[in-house]
Amino acid sequence: MLIDRNLLPYIVFSEDAIIEALRKISRNVGRVVFAVSERGLLEGVLTNGDFRRWLAANPDFDVNRPVARIMNRTFRSMPADAEPDAIVAAMGSHTCIPLTDARGHLVAFARQTLPTDVIKIGQRSIGFDSPAFIIAEIGNNHNGSLELALKLIDLAAEAGADCAKFQLRDLATLYRSAGAGAEDLGAEYTRSLLDRFQLKPEELYRCFDRCREHGLAPLCTPWDLRSVELLEQYGIDGYKVASADLTNPDLLRAIAATGKPMFCSTGMSSEDEIIAAASELQSHSHQVVLLHCNSTYPAPYKDINLSYLNRLKEIGRGPVGYSGHERGINVAVAAVALGAKVIEKHFTIDRDMEGSDHKVSLLPEEFATMVQAIRQIEASMGAAKARTITQGEMMNRSNLAKSLIASRNIAAGDIIEDASVVVQSPGRGLQPNRKPELVGRRAIRSIKRGDFFYPCDVGEQVESARPYQMLRPWGVPARYHDLATLRPKSNLTLIEFHHSFKDLDLNVAECLKEPLRGLDLVIHAPELFARDHVLDLTSPDAAYRERSVGELQRVIDLTRTTRHFFPACTLPRIIVNLGGFSLNAPLSAAETTERVDLLGRSLKELDTAGVALLPQTMPPFPWHFGGQRYHNLMLGGSQIVELCERFGFKICLDLSHSALACRHAGEDFTAFLTQVAPYASHLHVADARGLDGEGLQVGEGDIDFESIGRLLDRLCPTASFIPEVWQGHINDGEGFWKAMARLEKAWGAADTLHRTAA
């Protein structure tokens, strides 16, 4: 199913003439129009079939009558914010269904995917939901050198292209015989270049083979019928039709007869000529991508008219693309934002080489920048659905937003008055817009002045703490100030202190006061220190790395002191994020190797006697300061095992982080756990979704905790754990207890027989 918000080709006014509706029906993909009132309210639907049925019943028809006379008023529609599965179910066997807002305005329509919506070339698919297919147009920029052609292919693959494209001409048949000086200067110059810069067919075949070695789809533009024959002899994956040949039906038919995908540039052609070519190809049921193009070198920005991409979609009835001859990369990136699913840009190693194409070509580093920009644009486009709050926004909302807070003590049973509630930061409690739900209610608990109000205070269900029957040691994350509240609520066997950098300056004896008997000790080292310093034991900046080593040593020293208050603890464990992050892009393999070597140097500089450092498995996109970065260490299974073996690590296996890392890398999560779990001494347990949705409540993401539990029972049966649900500590650990209740069902002692049998 596709959601289309480009309504112009599909919309008519109810009072428009039927002939206008027929024109749009004949042009658009869905063979349908939606009739709306002047205020945009959906009033009816008219399909090709509706018109034919009306025509059969009214042989003396008048196409100048209003659409309202024949449109279907008993149509089915769906809310624009409905879930995709519900829209698909409502559509049933129909090809499309209109989508409206709450007031009945037409805002989009959903349609079924058509065969022409997805085009296969090699191992890649090109469709409305596919990443852009990026073509490095080498053309004749090899200047007749096979060695340079092969080098350009290597560089195109390195720059991130999906395809490398060439051109083939049989010059003897392509150009008419004429005496010297008989042609115009431009044609004579072009022929002179081609005579010198053409590769032989056998040399092009070697280029195509090199493309496939790199995983690139080879593509070629045949300029004549003989060239089509030669490319078929090789078995080319697909064909590019040059703008100059869009009005050459003999060549179009010959290429269409091969059954291969076709990419047709539309430069130098009028709309009527584009429609004629598209109709010719569609009559062969051929898969074709029309490429918007302006055939001047370089093309002036004012002449490019990217908005025509939408019209090209109507004509082509499938994915469209952009073939650019302008300077730079901005237009190509914008084309992707407008829906282009193929991008073609010329590619060279030197714009000063002889030949007109070099002047409008991208250098390898520019092409790589374009590819990166396109992939970023694609990631940012998202889906047409209701807006949700992202993980980074949730973190910033907690820090920056405001909450409803008690301005005075409130006893259980008292009516909560307006004067008892103030709006203050941070945003850990009820949002201010929920104040009307709160005021006038009877308090269900005693609330001290300065306490947050929570969803439970407006009647939402709360999970109460109780003892839990678990098969492995477990505890909760805590700070000094909430330890006294959390510990008595359940049968914890350990405490994991999540220290801030300011906690390192506190007097442990004053904070704990007396021994905590029967509890094991885990300490999570801070990531963030004063003056925006994020702990990084791998930093190539010597001063930065030295400070990180010093800050971690302070954590180690504090842990040894804290150990005296935990008589049951024999070896306190310190969870540490090793670092290895980067700001704008992932590190290269060489840079990552360098970081690992620096990690080894840092570890040698630390005094770790009496403690165990547990590096934590990491997500691909960590959130530092409420913004996204890139992680490069403690991600993939093989890398983690290598680090464990090299440095003798046991690890903290963070299930949420690692599920995200596996999804990002395309690594099977079960296979990852099979590799990594034997090294786990401790677990952080939370759910995950997508690529950066970390720390979700158990059961509210994508992790199958029951099957994961069986695997962990076998691979690391004694590893302890905490529920590390984001904001789980608020309202006296409400999120932790909800997680524990769900984990008890999946991992607890009550589930032993079921899991043993499985």
mmCIF file of N, CA and C in Angstrom, residues 276-375:
data_model
loop_
_atom_site.group_PDB
_atom_site.id
_atom_site.type_symbol
_atom_site.label_atom_id
_atom_site.label_comp_id
_atom_site.label_asym_id
_atom_site.label_seq_id
_atom_site.Cartn_x
_atom_site.Cartn_y
_atom_site.Cartn_z
ATOM 1 N N ALA A 276 4.034 10.591 -25.446
ATOM 2 C CA ALA A 276 4.035 9.627 -26.546
ATOM 3 C C ALA A 276 5.023 8.498 -26.281
ATOM 4 N N ALA A 277 6.236 8.844 -25.803
ATOM 5 C CA ALA A 277 7.243 7.814 -25.519
ATOM 6 C C ALA A 277 6.778 6.910 -24.379
ATOM 7 N N ALA A 278 6.218 7.516 -23.328
ATOM 8 C CA ALA A 278 5.747 6.718 -22.192
ATOM 9 C C ALA A 278 4.624 5.784 -22.622
ATOM 10 N N SER A 279 3.711 6.292 -23.447
ATOM 11 C CA SER A 279 2.609 5.448 -23.923
ATOM 12 C C SER A 279 3.131 4.291 -24.756
ATOM 13 N N GLU A 280 4.124 4.569 -25.590
ATOM 14 C CA GLU A 280 4.724 3.519 -26.413
ATOM 15 C C GLU A 280 5.299 2.413 -25.533
ATOM 16 N N LEU A 281 6.024 2.799 -24.496
ATOM 17 C CA LEU A 281 6.641 1.803 -23.623
ATOM 18 C C LEU A 281 5.597 1.089 -22.773
ATOM 19 N N GLN A 282 4.591 1.825 -22.286
ATOM 20 C CA GLN A 282 3.550 1.201 -21.477
ATOM 21 C C GLN A 282 2.725 0.211 -22.297
ATOM 22 N N SER A 283 2.617 0.446 -23.595
ATOM 23 C CA SER A 283 1.881 -0.493 -24.448
ATOM 24 C C SER A 283 2.594 -1.831 -24.542
ATOM 25 N N HIS A 284 3.889 -1.835 -24.241
ATOM 26 C CA HIS A 284 4.661 -3.086 -24.206
ATOM 27 C C HIS A 284 4.683 -3.683 -22.801
ATOM 28 N N SER A 285 3.898 -3.089 -21.875
ATOM 29 C CA SER A 285 3.896 -3.521 -20.466
ATOM 30 C C SER A 285 5.313 -3.512 -19.906
ATOM 31 N N HIS A 286 6.083 -2.503 -20.299
ATOM 32 C CA HIS A 286 7.487 -2.493 -19.915
ATOM 33 C C HIS A 286 7.714 -1.636 -18.682
ATOM 34 N N GLN A 287 8.646 -2.067 -17.853
ATOM 35 C CA GLN A 287 8.989 -1.303 -16.657
ATOM 36 C C GLN A 287 9.981 -0.205 -17.034
ATOM 37 N N VAL A 288 9.556 1.023 -16.800
ATOM 38 C CA VAL A 288 10.370 2.158 -17.214
ATOM 39 C C VAL A 288 10.366 3.215 -16.128
ATOM 40 N N VAL A 289 11.503 3.871 -15.937
ATOM 41 C CA VAL A 289 11.620 5.008 -15.031
ATOM 42 C C VAL A 289 11.921 6.234 -15.886
ATOM 43 N N LEU A 290 11.035 7.219 -15.821
ATOM 44 C CA LEU A 290 11.283 8.471 -16.511
ATOM 45 C C LEU A 290 12.168 9.350 -15.633
ATOM 46 N N LEU A 291 13.188 9.925 -16.233
ATOM 47 C CA LEU A 291 14.126 10.780 -15.511
ATOM 48 C C LEU A 291 13.943 12.224 -15.958
ATOM 49 N N HIS A 292 13.571 13.080 -15.028
ATOM 50 C CA HIS A 292 13.505 14.502 -15.339
ATOM 51 C C HIS A 292 14.919 14.995 -15.646
ATOM 52 N N CYS A 293 15.043 15.855 -16.625
ATOM 53 C CA CYS A 293 16.383 16.228 -17.077
ATOM 54 C C CYS A 293 16.317 17.542 -17.843
ATOM 55 N N ASN A 294 17.345 18.346 -17.696
ATOM 56 C CA ASN A 294 17.546 19.506 -18.559
ATOM 57 C C ASN A 294 18.878 19.313 -19.274
ATOM 58 N N SER A 295 18.821 19.201 -20.574
ATOM 59 C CA SER A 295 20.003 18.797 -21.349
ATOM 60 C C SER A 295 20.830 19.995 -21.787
ATOM 61 N N THR A 296 21.297 20.752 -20.819
ATOM 62 C CA THR A 296 22.327 21.754 -21.079
ATOM 63 C C THR A 296 23.458 21.504 -20.095
ATOM 64 N N TYR A 297 24.683 21.896 -20.490
ATOM 65 C CA TYR A 297 25.884 21.466 -19.778
ATOM 66 C C TYR A 297 26.800 22.654 -19.486
ATOM 67 N N PRO A 298 26.800 23.231 -18.289
ATOM 68 C CA PRO A 298 25.923 22.898 -17.159
ATOM 69 C C PRO A 298 24.550 23.542 -17.300
ATOM 70 N N ALA A 299 23.559 22.943 -16.637
ATOM 71 C CA ALA A 299 22.187 23.452 -16.703
ATOM 72 C C ALA A 299 22.025 24.642 -15.759
ATOM 73 N N PRO A 300 21.444 25.753 -16.222
ATOM 74 C CA PRO A 300 21.161 26.868 -15.314
ATOM 75 C C PRO A 300 20.102 26.447 -14.292
ATOM 76 N N TYR A 301 20.269 26.856 -13.064
ATOM 77 C CA TYR A 301 19.326 26.468 -12.025
ATOM 78 C C TYR A 301 17.901 26.916 -12.367
ATOM 79 N N LYS A 302 17.761 28.079 -12.988
ATOM 80 C CA LYS A 302 16.434 28.609 -13.282
ATOM 81 C C LYS A 302 15.679 27.751 -14.295
ATOM 82 N N ASP A 303 16.397 26.912 -15.043
ATOM 83 C CA ASP A 303 15.758 26.098 -16.084
ATOM 84 C C ASP A 303 15.457 24.673 -15.641
ATOM 85 N N ILE A 304 15.830 24.296 -14.434
ATOM 86 C CA ILE A 304 15.733 22.883 -14.037
ATOM 87 C C ILE A 304 14.296 22.463 -13.745
ATOM 88 N N ASN A 305 13.522 23.285 -13.041
ATOM 89 C CA ASN A 305 12.099 23.022 -12.821
ATOM 90 C C ASN A 305 11.853 21.661 -12.157
ATOM 91 N N LEU A 306 12.429 21.493 -10.970
ATOM 92 C CA LEU A 306 12.251 20.221 -10.250
ATOM 93 C C LEU A 306 10.792 19.893 -9.963
ATOM 94 N N SER A 307 9.945 20.910 -9.895
ATOM 95 C CA SER A 307 8.535 20.653 -9.602
ATOM 96 C C SER A 307 7.898 19.750 -10.649
ATOM 97 N N TYR A 308 8.513 19.655 -11.826
ATOM 98 C CA TYR A 308 7.953 18.808 -12.883
ATOM 99 C C TYR A 308 8.008 17.318 -12.529
ATOM 100 N N LEU A 309 8.751 16.968 -11.498
ATOM 101 C CA LEU A 309 8.793 15.560 -11.081
ATOM 102 C C LEU A 309 7.394 15.026 -10.788
ATOM 103 N N ASN A 310 6.549 15.851 -10.164
ATOM 104 C CA ASN A 310 5.193 15.394 -9.846
ATOM 105 C C ASN A 310 4.399 15.093 -11.114
ATOM 106 N N ARG A 311 4.541 15.939 -12.109
ATOM 107 C CA ARG A 311 3.846 15.688 -13.378
ATOM 108 C C ARG A 311 4.406 14.440 -14.049
ATOM 109 N N LEU A 312 5.708 14.226 -13.921
ATOM 110 C CA LEU A 312 6.327 13.055 -14.537
ATOM 111 C C LEU A 312 5.794 11.767 -13.915
ATOM 112 N N LYS A 313 5.484 11.805 -12.600
ATOM 113 C CA LYS A 313 4.882 10.634 -11.955
ATOM 114 C C LYS A 313 3.546 10.288 -12.596
ATOM 115 N N GLU A 314 2.752 11.304 -12.921
ATOM 116 C CA GLU A 314 1.462 11.065 -13.561
ATOM 117 C C GLU A 314 1.655 10.415 -14.921
ATOM 118 N N ILE A 315 2.600 10.938 -15.689
ATOM 119 C CA ILE A 315 2.815 10.424 -17.040
ATOM 120 C C ILE A 315 3.393 9.016 -17.004
ATOM 121 N N GLY A 316 4.392 8.802 -16.154
ATOM 122 C CA GLY A 316 5.072 7.510 -16.113
ATOM 123 C C GLY A 316 4.334 6.436 -15.366
ATOM 124 N N ARG A 317 3.409 6.840 -14.463
ATOM 125 C CA ARG A 317 2.634 5.877 -13.671
ATOM 126 C C ARG A 317 3.541 4.928 -12.888
ATOM 127 N N GLY A 318 4.628 5.462 -12.405
ATOM 128 C CA GLY A 318 5.556 4.659 -11.621
ATOM 129 C C GLY A 318 6.624 5.548 -11.023
ATOM 130 N N PRO A 319 7.668 4.950 -10.441
ATOM 131 C CA PRO A 319 8.763 5.750 -9.864
ATOM 132 C C PRO A 319 9.419 6.621 -10.928
ATOM 133 N N VAL A 320 9.904 7.768 -10.513
ATOM 134 C CA VAL A 320 10.603 8.675 -11.418
ATOM 135 C C VAL A 320 11.960 9.022 -10.816
ATOM 136 N N GLY A 321 12.793 9.671 -11.607
ATOM 137 C CA GLY A 321 14.122 10.030 -11.130
ATOM 138 C C GLY A 321 14.574 11.348 -11.711
ATOM 139 N N TYR A 322 15.834 11.650 -11.465
ATOM 140 C CA TYR A 322 16.414 12.913 -11.929
ATOM 141 C C TYR A 322 17.816 12.660 -12.459
ATOM 142 N N SER A 323 18.056 13.129 -13.687
ATOM 143 C CA SER A 323 19.381 13.073 -14.297
ATOM 144 C C SER A 323 19.881 14.500 -14.408
ATOM 145 N N GLY A 324 20.911 14.832 -13.629
ATOM 146 C CA GLY A 324 21.312 16.223 -13.487
ATOM 147 C C GLY A 324 22.603 16.573 -14.187
ATOM 148 N N HIS A 325 22.608 17.750 -14.803
ATOM 149 C CA HIS A 325 23.813 18.276 -15.443
ATOM 150 C C HIS A 325 24.202 19.623 -14.869
ATOM 151 N N GLU A 326 23.602 19.987 -13.739
ATOM 152 C CA GLU A 326 23.924 21.261 -13.109
ATOM 153 C C GLU A 326 25.167 21.116 -12.232
ATOM 154 N N ARG A 327 25.681 22.231 -11.789
ATOM 155 C CA ARG A 327 26.832 22.217 -10.899
ATOM 156 C C ARG A 327 26.400 21.766 -9.502
ATOM 157 N N GLY A 328 27.282 21.046 -8.820
ATOM 158 C CA GLY A 328 27.060 20.726 -7.415
ATOM 159 C C GLY A 328 26.075 19.595 -7.181
ATOM 160 N N ILE A 329 25.713 19.433 -5.913
ATOM 161 C CA ILE A 329 24.895 18.291 -5.502
ATOM 162 C C ILE A 329 23.523 18.699 -4.956
ATOM 163 N N ASN A 330 23.292 19.982 -4.735
ATOM 164 C CA ASN A 330 22.081 20.392 -4.018
ATOM 165 C C ASN A 330 20.800 20.029 -4.739
ATOM 166 N N VAL A 331 20.780 20.177 -6.065
ATOM 167 C CA VAL A 331 19.560 19.898 -6.817
ATOM 168 C C VAL A 331 19.225 18.407 -6.751
ATOM 169 N N ALA A 332 20.240 17.563 -6.880
ATOM 170 C CA ALA A 332 20.001 16.118 -6.810
ATOM 171 C C ALA A 332 19.441 15.719 -5.451
ATOM 172 N N VAL A 333 19.980 16.296 -4.386
ATOM 173 C CA VAL A 333 19.486 15.990 -3.041
ATOM 174 C C VAL A 333 18.041 16.467 -2.893
ATOM 175 N N ALA A 334 17.746 17.665 -3.414
ATOM 176 C CA ALA A 334 16.376 18.174 -3.359
ATOM 177 C C ALA A 334 15.424 17.294 -4.151
ATOM 178 N N ALA A 335 15.897 16.742 -5.263
ATOM 179 C CA ALA A 335 15.051 15.859 -6.067
ATOM 180 C C ALA A 335 14.611 14.642 -5.269
ATOM 181 N N VAL A 336 15.504 14.106 -4.472
ATOM 182 C CA VAL A 336 15.142 12.965 -3.625
ATOM 183 C C VAL A 336 14.072 13.366 -2.619
ATOM 184 N N ALA A 337 14.215 14.559 -2.043
ATOM 185 C CA ALA A 337 13.204 15.034 -1.100
ATOM 186 C C ALA A 337 11.843 15.180 -1.770
ATOM 187 N N LEU A 338 11.850 15.432 -3.093
ATOM 188 C CA LEU A 338 10.597 15.577 -3.836
ATOM 189 C C LEU A 338 10.085 14.257 -4.399
ATOM 190 N N GLY A 339 10.784 13.167 -4.121
ATOM 191 C CA GLY A 339 10.272 11.857 -4.524
ATOM 192 C C GLY A 339 11.046 11.140 -5.600
ATOM 193 N N ALA A 340 12.164 11.696 -6.080
ATOM 194 C CA ALA A 340 12.963 10.990 -7.087
ATOM 195 C C ALA A 340 13.543 9.717 -6.499
ATOM 196 N N LYS A 341 13.381 8.607 -7.217
ATOM 197 C CA LYS A 341 13.887 7.321 -6.754
ATOM 198 C C LYS A 341 15.093 6.837 -7.546
ATOM 199 N N VAL A 342 15.515 7.639 -8.521
ATOM 200 C CA VAL A 342 16.757 7.388 -9.258
ATOM 201 C C VAL A 342 17.469 8.728 -9.389
ATOM 202 N N ILE A 343 18.753 8.736 -9.122
ATOM 203 C CA ILE A 343 19.566 9.929 -9.302
ATOM 204 C C ILE A 343 20.755 9.554 -10.181
ATOM 205 N N GLU A 344 20.953 10.333 -11.226
ATOM 206 C CA GLU A 344 22.096 10.122 -12.119
ATOM 207 C C GLU A 344 22.915 11.408 -12.175
ATOM 208 N N LYS A 345 24.208 11.276 -11.861
ATOM 209 C CA LYS A 345 25.124 12.414 -11.964
ATOM 210 C C LYS A 345 26.424 11.944 -12.625
ATOM 211 N N HIS A 346 26.964 12.803 -13.475
ATOM 212 C CA HIS A 346 28.226 12.484 -14.153
ATOM 213 C C HIS A 346 29.370 12.424 -13.132
ATOM 214 N N PHE A 347 30.379 11.612 -13.466
ATOM 215 C CA PHE A 347 31.416 11.237 -12.512
ATOM 216 C C PHE A 347 32.775 11.304 -13.204
ATOM 217 N N THR A 348 33.737 11.980 -12.583
ATOM 218 C CA THR A 348 35.069 12.117 -13.169
ATOM 219 C C THR A 348 36.111 12.226 -12.068
ATOM 220 N N ILE A 349 37.387 12.141 -12.462
ATOM 221 C CA ILE A 349 38.468 12.385 -11.500
ATOM 222 C C ILE A 349 39.105 13.755 -11.724
ATOM 223 N N ASP A 350 38.710 14.428 -12.831
ATOM 224 C CA ASP A 350 39.346 15.712 -13.124
ATOM 225 C C ASP A 350 38.427 16.500 -14.063
ATOM 226 N N ARG A 351 37.865 17.606 -13.570
ATOM 227 C CA ARG A 351 36.952 18.393 -14.394
ATOM 228 C C ARG A 351 37.669 19.154 -15.505
ATOM 229 N N ASP A 352 38.995 19.191 -15.471
ATOM 230 C CA ASP A 352 39.753 19.907 -16.499
ATOM 231 C C ASP A 352 40.152 19.012 -17.671
ATOM 232 N N MET A 353 39.745 17.741 -17.634
ATOM 233 C CA MET A 353 40.066 16.861 -18.755
ATOM 234 C C MET A 353 39.258 17.257 -19.981
ATOM 235 N N GLU A 354 39.714 16.816 -21.144
ATOM 236 C CA GLU A 354 39.041 17.149 -22.396
ATOM 237 C C GLU A 354 37.701 16.422 -22.475
ATOM 238 N N GLY A 355 36.693 17.135 -22.943
ATOM 239 C CA GLY A 355 35.359 16.553 -23.076
ATOM 240 C C GLY A 355 34.338 17.348 -22.286
ATOM 241 N N SER A 356 33.153 17.568 -22.895
ATOM 242 C CA SER A 356 32.157 18.450 -22.281
ATOM 243 C C SER A 356 31.558 17.873 -21.003
ATOM 244 N N ASP A 357 31.466 16.555 -20.869
ATOM 245 C CA ASP A 357 30.835 15.964 -19.684
ATOM 246 C C ASP A 357 31.653 16.201 -18.417
ATOM 247 N N HIS A 358 32.962 16.291 -18.547
ATOM 248 C CA HIS A 358 33.802 16.486 -17.362
ATOM 249 C C HIS A 358 33.402 17.758 -16.609
ATOM 250 N N LYS A 359 33.015 18.784 -17.364
ATOM 251 C CA LYS A 359 32.736 20.088 -16.745
ATOM 252 C C LYS A 359 31.532 20.023 -15.799
ATOM 253 N N VAL A 360 30.610 19.116 -16.051
ATOM 254 C CA VAL A 360 29.399 19.026 -15.212
ATOM 255 C C VAL A 360 29.434 17.790 -14.315
ATOM 256 N N SER A 361 30.600 17.197 -14.160
ATOM 257 C CA SER A 361 30.726 15.960 -13.382
ATOM 258 C C SER A 361 31.122 16.238 -11.943
ATOM 259 N N LEU A 362 30.790 15.300 -11.086
ATOM 260 C CA LEU A 362 31.216 15.356 -9.696
ATOM 261 C C LEU A 362 32.523 14.605 -9.528
ATOM 262 N N LEU A 363 33.392 15.133 -8.673
ATOM 263 C CA LEU A 363 34.591 14.404 -8.274
ATOM 264 C C LEU A 363 34.207 13.335 -7.260
ATOM 265 N N PRO A 364 35.039 12.311 -7.071
ATOM 266 C CA PRO A 364 34.659 11.219 -6.164
ATOM 267 C C PRO A 364 34.239 11.683 -4.778
ATOM 268 N N GLU A 365 34.977 12.636 -4.187
ATOM 269 C CA GLU A 365 34.610 13.077 -2.843
ATOM 270 C C GLU A 365 33.289 13.843 -2.851
ATOM 271 N N GLU A 366 33.000 14.552 -3.949
ATOM 272 C CA GLU A 366 31.718 15.252 -4.066
ATOM 273 C C GLU A 366 30.575 14.265 -4.238
ATOM 274 N N PHE A 367 30.818 13.238 -5.027
ATOM 275 C CA PHE A 367 29.798 12.202 -5.223
ATOM 276 C C PHE A 367 29.491 11.512 -3.899
ATOM 277 N N ALA A 368 30.545 11.203 -3.136
ATOM 278 C CA ALA A 368 30.348 10.563 -1.832
ATOM 279 C C ALA A 368 29.537 11.462 -0.899
ATOM 280 N N THR A 369 29.816 12.769 -0.934
ATOM 281 C CA THR A 369 29.049 13.707 -0.115
ATOM 282 C C THR A 369 27.589 13.714 -0.536
ATOM 283 N N MET A 370 27.343 13.662 -1.848
ATOM 284 C CA MET A 370 25.965 13.615 -2.344
ATOM 285 C C MET A 370 25.248 12.353 -1.865
ATOM 286 N N VAL A 371 25.922 11.218 -1.971
ATOM 287 C CA VAL A 371 25.303 9.960 -1.525
ATOM 288 C C VAL A 371 24.951 10.038 -0.050
ATOM 289 N N GLN A 372 25.881 10.538 0.750
ATOM 290 C CA GLN A 372 25.616 10.662 2.186
ATOM 291 C C GLN A 372 24.436 11.590 2.444
ATOM 292 N N ALA A 373 24.393 12.709 1.722
ATOM 293 C CA ALA A 373 23.292 13.658 1.905
ATOM 294 C C ALA A 373 21.955 13.034 1.507
ATOM 295 N N ILE A 374 21.945 12.283 0.423
ATOM 296 C CA ILE A 374 20.714 11.619 -0.015
ATOM 297 C C ILE A 374 20.244 10.619 1.031
ATOM 298 N N ARG A 375 21.168 9.835 1.556
ATOM 299 C CA ARG A 375 20.769 8.844 2.559
ATOM 300 C C ARG A 375 20.257 9.537 3.824
#
